[in-house]
PDB file of C-alpha atoms in Angstrom:
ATOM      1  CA  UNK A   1     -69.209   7.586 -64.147  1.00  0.00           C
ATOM      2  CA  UNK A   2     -65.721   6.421 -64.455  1.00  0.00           C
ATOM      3  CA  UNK A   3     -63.440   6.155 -67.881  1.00  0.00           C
ATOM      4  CA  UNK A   4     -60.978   3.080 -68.759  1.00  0.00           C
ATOM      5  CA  UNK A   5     -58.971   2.617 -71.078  1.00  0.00           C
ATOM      6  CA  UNK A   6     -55.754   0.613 -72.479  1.00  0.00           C
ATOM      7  CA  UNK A   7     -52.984   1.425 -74.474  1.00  0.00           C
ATOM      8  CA  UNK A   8     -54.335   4.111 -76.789  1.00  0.00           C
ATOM      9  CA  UNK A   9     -57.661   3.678 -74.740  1.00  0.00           C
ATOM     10  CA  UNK A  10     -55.598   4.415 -72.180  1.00  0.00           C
ATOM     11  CA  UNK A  11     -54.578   7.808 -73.713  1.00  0.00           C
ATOM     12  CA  UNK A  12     -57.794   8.434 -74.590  1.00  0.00           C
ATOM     13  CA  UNK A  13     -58.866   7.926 -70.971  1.00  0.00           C
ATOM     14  CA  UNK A  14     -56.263  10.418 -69.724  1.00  0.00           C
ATOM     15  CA  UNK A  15     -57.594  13.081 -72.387  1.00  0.00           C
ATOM     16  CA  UNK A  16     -61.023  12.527 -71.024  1.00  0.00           C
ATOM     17  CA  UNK A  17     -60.171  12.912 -67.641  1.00  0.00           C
ATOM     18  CA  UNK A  18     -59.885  16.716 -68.470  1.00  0.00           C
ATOM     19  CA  UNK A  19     -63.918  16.864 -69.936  1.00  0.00           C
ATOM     20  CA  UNK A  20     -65.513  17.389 -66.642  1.00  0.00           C
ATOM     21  CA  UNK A  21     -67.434  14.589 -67.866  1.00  0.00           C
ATOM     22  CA  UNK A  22     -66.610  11.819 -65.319  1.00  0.00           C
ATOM     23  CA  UNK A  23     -65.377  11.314 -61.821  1.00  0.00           C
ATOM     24  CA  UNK A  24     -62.838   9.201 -62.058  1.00  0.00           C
ATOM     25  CA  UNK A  25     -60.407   8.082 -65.118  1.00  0.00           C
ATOM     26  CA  UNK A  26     -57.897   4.633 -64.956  1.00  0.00           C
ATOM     27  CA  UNK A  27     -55.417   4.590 -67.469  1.00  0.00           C
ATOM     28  CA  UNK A  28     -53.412   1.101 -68.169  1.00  0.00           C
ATOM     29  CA  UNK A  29     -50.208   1.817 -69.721  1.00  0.00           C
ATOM     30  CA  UNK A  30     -51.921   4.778 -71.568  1.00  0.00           C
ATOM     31  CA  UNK A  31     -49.449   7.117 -73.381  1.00  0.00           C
ATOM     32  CA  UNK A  32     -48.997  10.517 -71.479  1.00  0.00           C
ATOM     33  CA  UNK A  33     -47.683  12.505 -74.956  1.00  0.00           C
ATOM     34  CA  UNK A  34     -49.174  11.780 -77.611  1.00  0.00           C
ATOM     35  CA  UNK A  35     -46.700   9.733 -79.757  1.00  0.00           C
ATOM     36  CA  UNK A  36     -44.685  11.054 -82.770  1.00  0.00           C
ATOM     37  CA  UNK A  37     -46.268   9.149 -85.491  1.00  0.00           C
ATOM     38  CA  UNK A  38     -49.626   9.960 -84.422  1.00  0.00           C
ATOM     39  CA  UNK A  39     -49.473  13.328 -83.784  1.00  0.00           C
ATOM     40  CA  UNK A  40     -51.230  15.719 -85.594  1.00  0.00           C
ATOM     41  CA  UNK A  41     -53.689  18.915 -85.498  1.00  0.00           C
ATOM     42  CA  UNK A  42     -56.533  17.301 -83.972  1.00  0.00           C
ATOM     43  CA  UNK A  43     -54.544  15.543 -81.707  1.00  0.00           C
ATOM     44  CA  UNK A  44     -54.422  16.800 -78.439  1.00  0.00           C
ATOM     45  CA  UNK A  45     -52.209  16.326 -75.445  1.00  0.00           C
ATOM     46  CA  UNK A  46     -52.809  14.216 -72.427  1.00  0.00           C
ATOM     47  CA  UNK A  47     -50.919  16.212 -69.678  1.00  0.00           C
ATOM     48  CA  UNK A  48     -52.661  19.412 -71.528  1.00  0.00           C
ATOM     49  CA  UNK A  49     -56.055  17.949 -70.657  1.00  0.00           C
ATOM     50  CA  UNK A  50     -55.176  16.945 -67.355  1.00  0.00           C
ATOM     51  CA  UNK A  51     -54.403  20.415 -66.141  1.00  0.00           C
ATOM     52  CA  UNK A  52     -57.774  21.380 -67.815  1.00  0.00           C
ATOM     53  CA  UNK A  53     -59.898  23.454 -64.612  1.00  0.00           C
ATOM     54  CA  UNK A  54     -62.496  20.134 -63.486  1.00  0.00           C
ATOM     55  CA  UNK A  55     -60.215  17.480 -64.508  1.00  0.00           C
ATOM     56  CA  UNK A  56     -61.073  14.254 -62.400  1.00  0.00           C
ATOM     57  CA  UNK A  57     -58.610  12.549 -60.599  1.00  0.00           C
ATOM     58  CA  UNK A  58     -56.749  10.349 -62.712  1.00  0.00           C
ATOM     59  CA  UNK A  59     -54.612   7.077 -62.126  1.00  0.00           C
ATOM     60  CA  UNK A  60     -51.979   5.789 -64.690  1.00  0.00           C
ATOM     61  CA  UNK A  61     -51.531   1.623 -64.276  1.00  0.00           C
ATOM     62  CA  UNK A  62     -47.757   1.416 -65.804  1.00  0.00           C
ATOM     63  CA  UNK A  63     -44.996  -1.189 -66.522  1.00  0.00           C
ATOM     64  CA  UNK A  64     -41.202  -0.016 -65.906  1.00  0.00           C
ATOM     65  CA  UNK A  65     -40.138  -1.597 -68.996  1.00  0.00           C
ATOM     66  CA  UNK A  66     -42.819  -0.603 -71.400  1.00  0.00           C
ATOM     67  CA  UNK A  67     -41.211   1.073 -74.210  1.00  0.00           C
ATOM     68  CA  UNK A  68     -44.391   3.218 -75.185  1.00  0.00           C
ATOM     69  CA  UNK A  69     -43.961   4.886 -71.650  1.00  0.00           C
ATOM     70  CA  UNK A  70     -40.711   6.458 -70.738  1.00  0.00           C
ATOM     71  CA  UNK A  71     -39.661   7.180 -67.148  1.00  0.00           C
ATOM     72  CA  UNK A  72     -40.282  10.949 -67.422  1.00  0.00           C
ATOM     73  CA  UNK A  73     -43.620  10.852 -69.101  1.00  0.00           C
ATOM     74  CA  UNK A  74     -44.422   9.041 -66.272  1.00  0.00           C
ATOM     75  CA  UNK A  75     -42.888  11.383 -63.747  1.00  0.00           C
ATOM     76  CA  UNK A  76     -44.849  14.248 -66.119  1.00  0.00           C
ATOM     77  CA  UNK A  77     -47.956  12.069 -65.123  1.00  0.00           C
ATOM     78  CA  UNK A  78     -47.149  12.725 -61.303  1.00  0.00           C
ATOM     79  CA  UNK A  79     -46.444  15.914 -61.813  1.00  0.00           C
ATOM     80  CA  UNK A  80     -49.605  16.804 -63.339  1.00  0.00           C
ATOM     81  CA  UNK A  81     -51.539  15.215 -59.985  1.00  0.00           C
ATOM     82  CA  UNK A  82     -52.046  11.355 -61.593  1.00  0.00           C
ATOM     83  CA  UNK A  83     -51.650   8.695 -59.626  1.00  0.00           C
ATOM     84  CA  UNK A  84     -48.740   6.370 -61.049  1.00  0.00           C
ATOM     85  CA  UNK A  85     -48.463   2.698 -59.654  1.00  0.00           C
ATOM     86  CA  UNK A  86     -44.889   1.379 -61.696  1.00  0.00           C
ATOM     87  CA  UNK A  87     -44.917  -2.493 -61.911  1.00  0.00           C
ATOM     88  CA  UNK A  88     -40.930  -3.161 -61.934  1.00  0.00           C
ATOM     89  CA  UNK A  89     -40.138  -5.292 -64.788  1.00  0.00           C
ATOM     90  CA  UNK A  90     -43.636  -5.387 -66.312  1.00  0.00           C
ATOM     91  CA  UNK A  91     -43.795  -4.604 -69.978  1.00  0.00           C
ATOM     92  CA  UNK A  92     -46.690  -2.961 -72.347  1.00  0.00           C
ATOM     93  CA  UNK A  93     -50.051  -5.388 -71.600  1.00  0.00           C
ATOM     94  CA  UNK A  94     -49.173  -7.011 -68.676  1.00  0.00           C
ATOM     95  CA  UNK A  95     -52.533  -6.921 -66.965  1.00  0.00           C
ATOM     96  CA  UNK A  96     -54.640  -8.568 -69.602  1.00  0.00           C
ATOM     97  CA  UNK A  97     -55.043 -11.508 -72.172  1.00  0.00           C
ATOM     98  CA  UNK A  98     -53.346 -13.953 -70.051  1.00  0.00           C
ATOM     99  CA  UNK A  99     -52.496 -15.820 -73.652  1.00  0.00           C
ATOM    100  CA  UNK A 100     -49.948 -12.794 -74.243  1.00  0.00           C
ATOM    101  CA  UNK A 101     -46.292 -13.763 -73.199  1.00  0.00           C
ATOM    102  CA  UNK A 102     -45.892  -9.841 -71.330  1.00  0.00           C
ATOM    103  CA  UNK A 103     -48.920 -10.908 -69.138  1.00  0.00           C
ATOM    104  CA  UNK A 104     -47.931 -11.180 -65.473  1.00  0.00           C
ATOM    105  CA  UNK A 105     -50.990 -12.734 -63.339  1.00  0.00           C
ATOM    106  CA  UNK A 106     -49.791 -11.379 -59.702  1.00  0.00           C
ATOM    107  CA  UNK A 107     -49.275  -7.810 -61.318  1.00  0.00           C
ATOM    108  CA  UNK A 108     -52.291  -8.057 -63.204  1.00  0.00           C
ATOM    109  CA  UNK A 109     -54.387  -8.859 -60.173  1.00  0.00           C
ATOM    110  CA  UNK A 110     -52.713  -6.041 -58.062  1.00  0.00           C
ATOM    111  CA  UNK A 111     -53.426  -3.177 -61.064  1.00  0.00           C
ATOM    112  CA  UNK A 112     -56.971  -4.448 -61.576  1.00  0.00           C
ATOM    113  CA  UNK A 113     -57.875  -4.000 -57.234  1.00  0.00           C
ATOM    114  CA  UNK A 114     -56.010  -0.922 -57.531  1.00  0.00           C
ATOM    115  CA  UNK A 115     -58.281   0.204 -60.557  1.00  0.00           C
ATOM    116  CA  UNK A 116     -61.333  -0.840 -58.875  1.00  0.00           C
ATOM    117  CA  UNK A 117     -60.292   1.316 -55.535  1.00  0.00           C
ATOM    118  CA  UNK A 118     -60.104   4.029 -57.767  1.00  0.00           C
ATOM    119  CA  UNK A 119     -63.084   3.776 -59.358  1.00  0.00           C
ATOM    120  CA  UNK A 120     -64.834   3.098 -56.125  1.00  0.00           C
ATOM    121  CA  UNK A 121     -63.660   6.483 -54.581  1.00  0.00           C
ATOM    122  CA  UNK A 122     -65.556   8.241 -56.835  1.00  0.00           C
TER     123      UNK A 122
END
């Protein structure tokens, strides 16, 4: 069973990666630190549960202009074994709601085969 998530979802998916509790987790444009305003005691990190003993391999689905992901969380992602694919120029929801003006269809196709391929590795 695979995990997928978006935006917080996203975060959420990268937390649950680190469960033991699925074999594959896709992340699109999920945070990789929890951010400021939502952090609290509860609140647990992504890259702590990714380095949790079980953790499934993970892949991170990311825009290179998306302000809720900064270059070195990403490069924290790939450090921490995820698989980043960086879509140059593509901001925060690019690869769904076509109605939404950050939506880019080419992208969004290419992130969604990708995500699939991941899955399907399982």
């Amino acid at each position: 069973m695979a995990v997928v998530g978006f935006c917080m979802g996203g975060m959420y998916a990268l937390k649950a990666a680190g469960t033991g509790r699925f074999a594959r987790a896709v992340s699109f444009y999920g945070m990789g630190r929890v951010p400021e305003m939502w952090q609290g005691p509860t609140q647990g990190e992504p890259l702590d549960a990714l380095a949790a003993p079980g953790a499934c391999p993970a892949l991170e689905i990311a825009g290179t202009v998306d302000p809720w992901l900064p270059a070195d969380d990403l490069a924290a992602l790939e450090a921490a074994g995820v698989e980043v694919v960086r879509y140059e120029g593509a901001d925060h929801g690019f690869a769904h709601d076509p109605s939404r003006p950050a939506h880019r269809p080419g992208d969004a196709a290419d992130a969604w085969r990708r995500a699939i391929a991941h899955i399907g590795a399982a």
